[in-house]
PDB file of C-alpha atoms in Angstrom:
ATOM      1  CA  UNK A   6      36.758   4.554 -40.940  1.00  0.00           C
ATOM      2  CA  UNK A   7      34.919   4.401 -37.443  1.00  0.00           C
ATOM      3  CA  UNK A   8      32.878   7.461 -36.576  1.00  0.00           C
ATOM      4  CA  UNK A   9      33.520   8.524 -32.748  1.00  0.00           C
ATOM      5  CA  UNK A  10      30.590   9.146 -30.772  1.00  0.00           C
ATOM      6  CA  UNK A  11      29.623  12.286 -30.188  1.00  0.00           C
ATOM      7  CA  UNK A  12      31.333  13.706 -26.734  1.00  0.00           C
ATOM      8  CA  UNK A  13      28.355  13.803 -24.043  1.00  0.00           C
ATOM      9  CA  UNK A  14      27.575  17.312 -22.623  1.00  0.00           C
ATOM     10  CA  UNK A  15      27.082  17.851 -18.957  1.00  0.00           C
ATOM     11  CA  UNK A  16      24.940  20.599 -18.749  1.00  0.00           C
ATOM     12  CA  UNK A  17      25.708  22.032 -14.879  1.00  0.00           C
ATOM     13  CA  UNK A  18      22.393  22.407 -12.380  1.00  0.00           C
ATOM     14  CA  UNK A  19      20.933  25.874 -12.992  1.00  0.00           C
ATOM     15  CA  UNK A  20      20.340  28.796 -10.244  1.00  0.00           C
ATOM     16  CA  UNK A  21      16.918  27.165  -9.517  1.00  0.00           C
ATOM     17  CA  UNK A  22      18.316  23.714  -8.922  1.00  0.00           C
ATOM     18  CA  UNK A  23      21.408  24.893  -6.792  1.00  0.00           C
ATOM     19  CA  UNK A  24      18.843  26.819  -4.698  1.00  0.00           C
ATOM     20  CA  UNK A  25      16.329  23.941  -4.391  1.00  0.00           C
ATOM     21  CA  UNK A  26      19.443  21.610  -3.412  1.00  0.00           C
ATOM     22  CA  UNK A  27      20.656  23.869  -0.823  1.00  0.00           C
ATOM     23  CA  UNK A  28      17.196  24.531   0.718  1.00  0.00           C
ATOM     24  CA  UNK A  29      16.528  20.660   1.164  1.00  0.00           C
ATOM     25  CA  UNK A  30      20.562  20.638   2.528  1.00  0.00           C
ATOM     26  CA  UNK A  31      19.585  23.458   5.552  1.00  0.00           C
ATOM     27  CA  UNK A  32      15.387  21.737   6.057  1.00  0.00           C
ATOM     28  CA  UNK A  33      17.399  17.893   6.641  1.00  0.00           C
ATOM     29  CA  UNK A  34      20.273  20.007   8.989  1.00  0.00           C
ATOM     30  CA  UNK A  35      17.961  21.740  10.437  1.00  0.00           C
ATOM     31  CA  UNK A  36      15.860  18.965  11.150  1.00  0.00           C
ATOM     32  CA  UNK A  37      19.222  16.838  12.553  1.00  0.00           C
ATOM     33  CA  UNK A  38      20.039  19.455  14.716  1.00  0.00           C
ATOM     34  CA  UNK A  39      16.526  19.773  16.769  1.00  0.00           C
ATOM     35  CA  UNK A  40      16.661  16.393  17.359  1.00  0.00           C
ATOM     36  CA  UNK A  41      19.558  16.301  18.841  1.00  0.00           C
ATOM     37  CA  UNK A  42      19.041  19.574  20.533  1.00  0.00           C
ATOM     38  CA  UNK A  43      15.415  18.292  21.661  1.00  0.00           C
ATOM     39  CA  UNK A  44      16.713  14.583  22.539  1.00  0.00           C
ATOM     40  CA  UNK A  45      14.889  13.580  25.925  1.00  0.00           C
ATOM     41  CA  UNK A  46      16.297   9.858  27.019  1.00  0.00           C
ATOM     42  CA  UNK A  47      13.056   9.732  29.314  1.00  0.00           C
ATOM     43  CA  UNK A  48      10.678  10.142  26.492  1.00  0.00           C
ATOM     44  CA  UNK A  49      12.041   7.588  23.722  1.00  0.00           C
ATOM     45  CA  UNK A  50      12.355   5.180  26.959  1.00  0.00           C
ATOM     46  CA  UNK A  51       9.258   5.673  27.781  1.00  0.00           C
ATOM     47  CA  UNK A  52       7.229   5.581  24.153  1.00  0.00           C
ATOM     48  CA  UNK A  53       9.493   3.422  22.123  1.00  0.00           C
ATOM     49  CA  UNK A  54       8.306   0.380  23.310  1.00  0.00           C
ATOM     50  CA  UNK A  55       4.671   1.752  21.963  1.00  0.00           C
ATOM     51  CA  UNK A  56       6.146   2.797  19.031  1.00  0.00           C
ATOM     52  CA  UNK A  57       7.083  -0.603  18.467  1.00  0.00           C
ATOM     53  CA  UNK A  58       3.919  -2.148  18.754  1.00  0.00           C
ATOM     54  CA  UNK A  59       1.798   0.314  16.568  1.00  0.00           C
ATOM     55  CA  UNK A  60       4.721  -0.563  13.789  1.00  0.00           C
ATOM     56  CA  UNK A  61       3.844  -4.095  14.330  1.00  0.00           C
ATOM     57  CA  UNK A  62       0.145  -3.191  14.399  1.00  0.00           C
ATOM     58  CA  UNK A  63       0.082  -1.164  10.918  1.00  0.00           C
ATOM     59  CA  UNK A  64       2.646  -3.852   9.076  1.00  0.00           C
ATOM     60  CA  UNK A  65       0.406  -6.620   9.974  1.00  0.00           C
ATOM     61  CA  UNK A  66      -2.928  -4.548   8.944  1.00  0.00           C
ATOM     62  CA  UNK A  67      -0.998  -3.776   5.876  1.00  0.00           C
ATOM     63  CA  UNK A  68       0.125  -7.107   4.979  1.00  0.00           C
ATOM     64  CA  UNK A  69      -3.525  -8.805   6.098  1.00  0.00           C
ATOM     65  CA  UNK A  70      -5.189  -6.472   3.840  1.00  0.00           C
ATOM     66  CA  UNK A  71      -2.918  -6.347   0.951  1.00  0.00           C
ATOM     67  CA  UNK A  72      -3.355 -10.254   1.040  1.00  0.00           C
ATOM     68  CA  UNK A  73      -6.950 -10.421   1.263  1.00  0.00           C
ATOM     69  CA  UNK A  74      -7.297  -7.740  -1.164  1.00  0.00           C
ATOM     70  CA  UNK A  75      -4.951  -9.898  -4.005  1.00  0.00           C
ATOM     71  CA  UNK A  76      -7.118 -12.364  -3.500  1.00  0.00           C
ATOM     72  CA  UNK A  77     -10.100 -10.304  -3.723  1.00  0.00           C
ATOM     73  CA  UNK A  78      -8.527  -8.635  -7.174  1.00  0.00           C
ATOM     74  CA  UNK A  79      -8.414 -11.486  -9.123  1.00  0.00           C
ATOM     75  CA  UNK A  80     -12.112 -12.338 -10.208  1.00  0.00           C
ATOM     76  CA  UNK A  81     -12.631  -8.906 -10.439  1.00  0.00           C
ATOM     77  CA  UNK A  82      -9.794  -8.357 -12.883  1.00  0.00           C
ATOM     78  CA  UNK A  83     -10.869 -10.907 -15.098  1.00  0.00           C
ATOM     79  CA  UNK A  84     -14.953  -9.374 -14.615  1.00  0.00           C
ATOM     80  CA  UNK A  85     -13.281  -5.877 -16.159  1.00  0.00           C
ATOM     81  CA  UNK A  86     -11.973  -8.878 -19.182  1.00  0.00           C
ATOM     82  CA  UNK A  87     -14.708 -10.720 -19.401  1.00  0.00           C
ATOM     83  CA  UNK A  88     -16.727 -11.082 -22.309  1.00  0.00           C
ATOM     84  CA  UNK A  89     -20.112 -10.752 -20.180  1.00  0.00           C
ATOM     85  CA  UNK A  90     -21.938  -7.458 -20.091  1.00  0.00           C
ATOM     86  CA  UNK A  91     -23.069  -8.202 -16.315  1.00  0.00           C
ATOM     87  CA  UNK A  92     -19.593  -9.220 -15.302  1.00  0.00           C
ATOM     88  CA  UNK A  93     -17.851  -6.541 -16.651  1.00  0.00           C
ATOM     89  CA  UNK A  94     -20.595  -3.888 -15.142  1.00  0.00           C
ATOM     90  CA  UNK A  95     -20.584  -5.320 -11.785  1.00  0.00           C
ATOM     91  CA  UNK A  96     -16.721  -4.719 -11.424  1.00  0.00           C
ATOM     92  CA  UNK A  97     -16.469  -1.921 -13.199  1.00  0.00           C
ATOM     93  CA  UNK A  98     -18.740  -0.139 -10.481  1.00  0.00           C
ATOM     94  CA  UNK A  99     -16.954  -1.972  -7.936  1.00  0.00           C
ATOM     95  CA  UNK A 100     -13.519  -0.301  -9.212  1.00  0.00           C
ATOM     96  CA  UNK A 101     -15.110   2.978  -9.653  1.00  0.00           C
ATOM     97  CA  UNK A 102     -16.865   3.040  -6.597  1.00  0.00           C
ATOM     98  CA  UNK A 103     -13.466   2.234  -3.979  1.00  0.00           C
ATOM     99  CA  UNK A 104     -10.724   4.329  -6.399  1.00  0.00           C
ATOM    100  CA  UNK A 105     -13.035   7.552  -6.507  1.00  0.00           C
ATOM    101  CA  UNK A 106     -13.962   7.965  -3.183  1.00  0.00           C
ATOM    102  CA  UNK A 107     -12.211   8.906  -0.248  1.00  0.00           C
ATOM    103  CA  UNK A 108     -10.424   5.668   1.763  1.00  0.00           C
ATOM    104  CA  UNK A 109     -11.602   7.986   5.035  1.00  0.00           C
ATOM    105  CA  UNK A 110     -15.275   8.071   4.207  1.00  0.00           C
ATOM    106  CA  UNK A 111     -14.362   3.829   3.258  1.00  0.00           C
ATOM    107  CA  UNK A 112     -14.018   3.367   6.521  1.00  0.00           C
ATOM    108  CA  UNK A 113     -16.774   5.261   8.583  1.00  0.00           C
ATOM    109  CA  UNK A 114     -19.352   3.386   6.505  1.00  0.00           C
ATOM    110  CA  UNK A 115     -18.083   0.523   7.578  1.00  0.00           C
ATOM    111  CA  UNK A 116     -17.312   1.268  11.081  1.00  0.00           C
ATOM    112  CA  UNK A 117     -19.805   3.713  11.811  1.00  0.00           C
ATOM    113  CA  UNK A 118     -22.594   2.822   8.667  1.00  0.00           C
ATOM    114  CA  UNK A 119     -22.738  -0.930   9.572  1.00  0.00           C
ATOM    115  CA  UNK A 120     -23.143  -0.512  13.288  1.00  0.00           C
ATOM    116  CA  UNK A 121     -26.592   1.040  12.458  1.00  0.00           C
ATOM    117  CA  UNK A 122     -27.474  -2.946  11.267  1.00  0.00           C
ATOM    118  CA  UNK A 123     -26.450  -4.287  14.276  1.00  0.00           C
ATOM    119  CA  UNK A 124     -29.791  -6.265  14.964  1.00  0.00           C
ATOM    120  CA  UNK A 125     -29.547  -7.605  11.417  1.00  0.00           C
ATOM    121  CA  UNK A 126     -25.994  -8.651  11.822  1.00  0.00           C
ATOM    122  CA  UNK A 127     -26.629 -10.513  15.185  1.00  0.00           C
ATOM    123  CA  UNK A 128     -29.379 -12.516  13.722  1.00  0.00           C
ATOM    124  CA  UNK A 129     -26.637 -13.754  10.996  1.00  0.00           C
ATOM    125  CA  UNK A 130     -24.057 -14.264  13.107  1.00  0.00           C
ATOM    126  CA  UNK A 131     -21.553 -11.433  11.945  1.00  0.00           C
ATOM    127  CA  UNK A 132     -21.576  -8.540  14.368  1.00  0.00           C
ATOM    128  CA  UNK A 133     -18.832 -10.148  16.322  1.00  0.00           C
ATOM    129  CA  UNK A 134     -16.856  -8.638  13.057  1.00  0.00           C
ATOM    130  CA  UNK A 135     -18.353  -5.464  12.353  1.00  0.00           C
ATOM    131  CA  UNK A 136     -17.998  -4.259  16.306  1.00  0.00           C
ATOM    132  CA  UNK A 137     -14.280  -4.512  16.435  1.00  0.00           C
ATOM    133  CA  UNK A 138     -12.030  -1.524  14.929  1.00  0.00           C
ATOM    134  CA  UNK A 139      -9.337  -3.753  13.917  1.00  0.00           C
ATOM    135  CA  UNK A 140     -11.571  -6.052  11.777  1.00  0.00           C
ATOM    136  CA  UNK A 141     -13.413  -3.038  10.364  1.00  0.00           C
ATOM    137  CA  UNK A 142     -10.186  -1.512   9.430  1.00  0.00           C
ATOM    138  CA  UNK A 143      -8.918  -4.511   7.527  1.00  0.00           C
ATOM    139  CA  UNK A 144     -12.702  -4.906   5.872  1.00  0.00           C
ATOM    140  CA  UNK A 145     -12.281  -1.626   4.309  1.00  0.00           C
ATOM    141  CA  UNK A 146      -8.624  -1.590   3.758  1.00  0.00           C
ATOM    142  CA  UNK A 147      -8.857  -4.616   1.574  1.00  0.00           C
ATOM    143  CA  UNK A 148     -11.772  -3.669  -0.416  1.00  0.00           C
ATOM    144  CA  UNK A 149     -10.177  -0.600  -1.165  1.00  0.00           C
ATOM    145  CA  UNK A 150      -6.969  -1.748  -2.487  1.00  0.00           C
ATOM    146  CA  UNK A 151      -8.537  -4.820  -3.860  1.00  0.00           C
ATOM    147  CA  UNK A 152     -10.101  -2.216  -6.346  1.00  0.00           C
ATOM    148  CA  UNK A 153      -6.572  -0.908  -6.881  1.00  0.00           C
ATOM    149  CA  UNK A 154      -5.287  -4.317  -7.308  1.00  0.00           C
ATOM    150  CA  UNK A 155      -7.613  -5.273 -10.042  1.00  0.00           C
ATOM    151  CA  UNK A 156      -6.709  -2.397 -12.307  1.00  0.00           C
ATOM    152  CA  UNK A 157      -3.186  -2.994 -11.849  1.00  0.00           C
ATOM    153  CA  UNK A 158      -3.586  -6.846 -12.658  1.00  0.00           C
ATOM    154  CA  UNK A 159      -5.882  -6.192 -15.457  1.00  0.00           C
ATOM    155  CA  UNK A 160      -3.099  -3.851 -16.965  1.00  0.00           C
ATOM    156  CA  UNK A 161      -0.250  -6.158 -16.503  1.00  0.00           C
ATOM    157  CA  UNK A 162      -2.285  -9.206 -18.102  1.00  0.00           C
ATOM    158  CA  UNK A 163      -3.243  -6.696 -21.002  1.00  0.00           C
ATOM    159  CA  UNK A 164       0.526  -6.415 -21.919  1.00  0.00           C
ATOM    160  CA  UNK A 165       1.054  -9.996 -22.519  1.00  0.00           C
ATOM    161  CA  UNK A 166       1.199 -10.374 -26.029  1.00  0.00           C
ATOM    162  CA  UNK A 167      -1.432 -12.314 -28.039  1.00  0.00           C
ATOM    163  CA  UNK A 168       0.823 -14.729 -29.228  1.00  0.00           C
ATOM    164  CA  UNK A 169       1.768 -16.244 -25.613  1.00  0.00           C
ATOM    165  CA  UNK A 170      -1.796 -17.172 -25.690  1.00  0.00           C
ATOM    166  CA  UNK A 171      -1.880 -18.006 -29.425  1.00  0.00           C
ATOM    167  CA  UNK A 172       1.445 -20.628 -28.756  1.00  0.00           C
ATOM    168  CA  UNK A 173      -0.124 -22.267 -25.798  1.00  0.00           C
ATOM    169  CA  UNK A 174      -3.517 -22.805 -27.606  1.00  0.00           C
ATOM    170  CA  UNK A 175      -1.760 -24.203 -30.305  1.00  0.00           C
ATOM    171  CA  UNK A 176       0.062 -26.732 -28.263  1.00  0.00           C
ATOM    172  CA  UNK A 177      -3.416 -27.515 -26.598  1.00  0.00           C
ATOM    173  CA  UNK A 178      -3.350 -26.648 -23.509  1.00  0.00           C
ATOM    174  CA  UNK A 179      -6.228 -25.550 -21.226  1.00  0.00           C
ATOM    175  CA  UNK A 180      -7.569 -22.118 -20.679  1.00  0.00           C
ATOM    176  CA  UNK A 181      -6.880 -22.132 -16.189  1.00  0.00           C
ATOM    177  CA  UNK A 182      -3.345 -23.590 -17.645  1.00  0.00           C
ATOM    178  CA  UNK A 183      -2.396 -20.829 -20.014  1.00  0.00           C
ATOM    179  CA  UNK A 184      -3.122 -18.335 -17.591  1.00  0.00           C
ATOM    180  CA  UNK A 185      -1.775 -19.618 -14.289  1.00  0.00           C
ATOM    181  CA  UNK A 186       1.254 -21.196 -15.975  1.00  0.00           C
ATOM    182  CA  UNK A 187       2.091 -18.774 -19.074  1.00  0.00           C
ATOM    183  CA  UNK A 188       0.100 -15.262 -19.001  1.00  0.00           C
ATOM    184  CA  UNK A 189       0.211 -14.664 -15.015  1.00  0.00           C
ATOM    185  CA  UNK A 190       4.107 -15.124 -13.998  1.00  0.00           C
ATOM    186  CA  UNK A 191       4.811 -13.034 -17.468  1.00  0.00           C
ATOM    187  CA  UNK A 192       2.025 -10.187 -16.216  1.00  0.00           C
ATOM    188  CA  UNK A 193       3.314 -10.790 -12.280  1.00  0.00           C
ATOM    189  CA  UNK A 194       6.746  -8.896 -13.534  1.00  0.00           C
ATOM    190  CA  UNK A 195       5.397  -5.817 -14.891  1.00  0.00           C
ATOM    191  CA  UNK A 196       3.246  -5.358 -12.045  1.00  0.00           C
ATOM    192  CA  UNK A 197       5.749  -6.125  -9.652  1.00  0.00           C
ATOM    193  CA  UNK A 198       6.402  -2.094  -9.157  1.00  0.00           C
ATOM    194  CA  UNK A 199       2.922  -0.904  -9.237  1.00  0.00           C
ATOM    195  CA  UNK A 200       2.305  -3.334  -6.472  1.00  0.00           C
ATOM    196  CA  UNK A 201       4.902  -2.254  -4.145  1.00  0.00           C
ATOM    197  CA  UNK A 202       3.589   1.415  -5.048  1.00  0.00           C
ATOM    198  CA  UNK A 203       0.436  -0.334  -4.022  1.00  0.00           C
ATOM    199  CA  UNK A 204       1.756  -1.423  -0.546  1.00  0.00           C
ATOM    200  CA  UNK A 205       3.447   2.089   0.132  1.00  0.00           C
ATOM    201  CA  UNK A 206       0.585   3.460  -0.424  1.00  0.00           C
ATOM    202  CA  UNK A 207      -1.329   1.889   2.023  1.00  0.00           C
ATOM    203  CA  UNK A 208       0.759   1.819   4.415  1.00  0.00           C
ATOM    204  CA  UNK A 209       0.452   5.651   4.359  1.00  0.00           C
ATOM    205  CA  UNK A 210      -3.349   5.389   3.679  1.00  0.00           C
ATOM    206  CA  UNK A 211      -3.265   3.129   6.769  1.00  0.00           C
ATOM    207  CA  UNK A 212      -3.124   6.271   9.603  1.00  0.00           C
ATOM    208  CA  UNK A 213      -6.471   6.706   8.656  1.00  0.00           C
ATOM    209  CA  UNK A 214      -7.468   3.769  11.178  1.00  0.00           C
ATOM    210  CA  UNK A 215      -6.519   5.616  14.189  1.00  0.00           C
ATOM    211  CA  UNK A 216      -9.405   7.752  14.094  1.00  0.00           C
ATOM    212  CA  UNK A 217     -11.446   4.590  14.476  1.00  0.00           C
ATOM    213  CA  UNK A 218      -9.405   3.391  17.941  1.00  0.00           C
ATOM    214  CA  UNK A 219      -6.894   1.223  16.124  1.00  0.00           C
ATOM    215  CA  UNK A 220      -3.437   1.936  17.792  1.00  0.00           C
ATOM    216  CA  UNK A 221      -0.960   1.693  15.148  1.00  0.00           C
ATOM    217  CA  UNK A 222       1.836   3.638  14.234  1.00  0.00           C
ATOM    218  CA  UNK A 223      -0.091   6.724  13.978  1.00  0.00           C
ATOM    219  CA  UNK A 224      -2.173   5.729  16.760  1.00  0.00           C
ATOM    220  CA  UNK A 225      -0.032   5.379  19.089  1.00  0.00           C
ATOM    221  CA  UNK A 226       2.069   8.833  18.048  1.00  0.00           C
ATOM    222  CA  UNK A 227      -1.473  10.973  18.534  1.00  0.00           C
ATOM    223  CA  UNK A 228      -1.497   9.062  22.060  1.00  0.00           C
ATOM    224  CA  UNK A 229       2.113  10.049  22.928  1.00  0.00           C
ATOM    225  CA  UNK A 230       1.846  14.064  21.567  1.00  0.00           C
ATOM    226  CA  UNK A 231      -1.631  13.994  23.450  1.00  0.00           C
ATOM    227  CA  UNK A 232       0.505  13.112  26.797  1.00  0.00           C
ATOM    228  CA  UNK A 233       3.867  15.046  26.294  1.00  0.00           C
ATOM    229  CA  UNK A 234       2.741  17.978  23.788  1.00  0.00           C
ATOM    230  CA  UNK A 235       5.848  17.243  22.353  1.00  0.00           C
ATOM    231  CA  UNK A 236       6.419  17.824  18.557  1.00  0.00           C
ATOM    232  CA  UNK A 237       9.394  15.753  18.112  1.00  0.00           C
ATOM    233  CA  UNK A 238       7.252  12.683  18.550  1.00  0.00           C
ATOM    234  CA  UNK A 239       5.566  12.886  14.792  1.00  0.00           C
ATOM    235  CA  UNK A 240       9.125  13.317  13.650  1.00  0.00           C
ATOM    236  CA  UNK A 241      10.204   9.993  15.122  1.00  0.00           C
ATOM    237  CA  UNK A 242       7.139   8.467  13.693  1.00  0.00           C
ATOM    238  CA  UNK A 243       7.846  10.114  10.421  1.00  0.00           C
ATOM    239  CA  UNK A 244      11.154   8.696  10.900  1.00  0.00           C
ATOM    240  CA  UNK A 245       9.550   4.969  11.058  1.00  0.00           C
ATOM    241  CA  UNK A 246       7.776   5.123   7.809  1.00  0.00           C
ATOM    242  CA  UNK A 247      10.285   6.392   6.115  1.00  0.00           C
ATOM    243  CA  UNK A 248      12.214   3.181   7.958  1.00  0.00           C
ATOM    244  CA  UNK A 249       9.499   0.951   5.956  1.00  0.00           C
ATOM    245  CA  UNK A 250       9.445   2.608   2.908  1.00  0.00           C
ATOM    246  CA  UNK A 251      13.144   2.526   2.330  1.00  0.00           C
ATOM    247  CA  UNK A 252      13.173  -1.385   3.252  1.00  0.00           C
ATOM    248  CA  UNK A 253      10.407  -1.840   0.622  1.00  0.00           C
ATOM    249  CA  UNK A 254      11.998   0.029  -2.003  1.00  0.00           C
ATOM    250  CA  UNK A 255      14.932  -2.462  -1.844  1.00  0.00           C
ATOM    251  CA  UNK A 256      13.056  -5.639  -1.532  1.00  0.00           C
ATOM    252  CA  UNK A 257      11.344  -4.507  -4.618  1.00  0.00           C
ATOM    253  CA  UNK A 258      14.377  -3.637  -6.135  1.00  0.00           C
ATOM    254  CA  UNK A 259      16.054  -7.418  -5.498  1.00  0.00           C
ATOM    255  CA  UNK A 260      12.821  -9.573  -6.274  1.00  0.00           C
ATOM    256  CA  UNK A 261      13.199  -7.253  -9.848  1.00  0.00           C
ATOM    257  CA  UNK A 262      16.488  -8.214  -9.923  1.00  0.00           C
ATOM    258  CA  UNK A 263      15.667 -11.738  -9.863  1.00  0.00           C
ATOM    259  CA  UNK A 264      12.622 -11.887 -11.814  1.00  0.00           C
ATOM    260  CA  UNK A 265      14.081 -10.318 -14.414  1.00  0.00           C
ATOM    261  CA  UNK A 266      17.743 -12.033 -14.516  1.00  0.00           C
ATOM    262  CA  UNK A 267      16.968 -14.528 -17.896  1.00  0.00           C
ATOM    263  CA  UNK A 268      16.220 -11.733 -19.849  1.00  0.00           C
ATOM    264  CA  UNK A 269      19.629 -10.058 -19.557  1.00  0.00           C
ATOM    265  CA  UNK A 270      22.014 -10.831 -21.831  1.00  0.00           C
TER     266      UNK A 270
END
């Protein structure tokens, strides 16, 4: 005698939720109709080709730094692992130090901070670097997220199970081996989501870099209100991230999807 399963109950959206729905409903109307209302054929003629390039600008700055900061991640994740006191306090307070304070104040020590060494930076070379916006930008955007990378790295290698290293030890290989062949593409799925938080994060974060002369997104946006007073120009910017978020979102969502397909069944 089969048991049936128990019949699901929908339980329907409170008073709360209906109202909650049906404010969001009239804010995205609302917002559809003043654009439309406040369309001006001159003005998107006129600033869309900027808007363009400041996109270009902050993906690049994004990608550059995300890259560097991977990169940057890696020895530090394995410091905050490492069985050395020194090792482990030296990246410690290089993870405390970038995730609790503020990206903003980041970025005027290193624009603003480091230009009060220029002599010392001439006589080695580097304040070719430290002069330029753009370069102090992605400086401080990849330290900063290189801190964030490490944690999220560290975590992901953390829930590979002992015995993956245990099995590969036993079969003899090397150390570099088990990691780089075994431990990292296992730890490389579960942080595949934290990452791309990671990446949307910054690429909000990354307005901050207009206040230092960099002309991205944002950048260019402030330039266009400060010409046209004209509101509807934050919304079309607003419009653009959301644009990059959404295409994000899915590219996560496939390279999941693919990662994960051999342990469906």
């Amino acid at each position: 005698m089969s048991l049936a399963p128990p019949p699901v109950v929908r339980r329907p959206y409170g008073k709360a939720g209906v109202i909650t729905l049906g404010l969001w409903l009239l804010t995205g109307l609302g917002l559809v109709y003043y654009l439309v209302s406040a369309y001006n054929p001159e003005l998107i003629a006129r600033y869309f080709p900027l808007y363009l390039k400041g996109l270009w600008t902050t993906i690049s700055l994004v990608l550059i730094s995300f890259v560097i900061g991977a990169l940057i991640s890696i020895p530090i994740a394995l410091g905050r692992r490492s069985q050395s006191r020194i090792a482990r306090g030296l990246s410690f307070v290089f993870v405390y130090f970038f995730r609790g304070t503020p990206l903003i104040a980041q970025i005027f020590l290193v624009y603003y901070g480091f230009g009060q060494f220029r002599g010392a930076f001439e006589s080695i070379g580097l304040w070719w670097f430290f002069r330029e916006a753009w370069y102090c930008a992605i400086f401080a955007l990849s330290l900063n997220t290189a801190a964030y990378q490490a944690e999220i790295l560290r975590g992901a290698i953390e829930s590979v199970g002992r015995g993956q290293w245990e099995g590969a030890r036993a079969l003899g290989l090397p150390r570099l081996v088990i990691f780089w062949k075994i431990v990292l593409p296992q730890a490389m799925i579960v942080a595949l989501r934290p990452y791309a938080n990671e990446i949307i994060l910054m690429i909000k974060a990354s307005a901050i870099v207009a206040i230092i002369t960099v002309y991205d997104l944002f950048g260019e946006t402030r330039r266009a209100y400060s010409r046209t007073f004209d509101f509807q120009t934050y919304i079309w910017a607003a419009m653009f991230y959301l644009a990059i978020v959404e295409v994000l979102r899915n590219l996560t969502a496939i390279a999941e999807k693919r990662l994960i397909r051999h342990l469906k069944r």
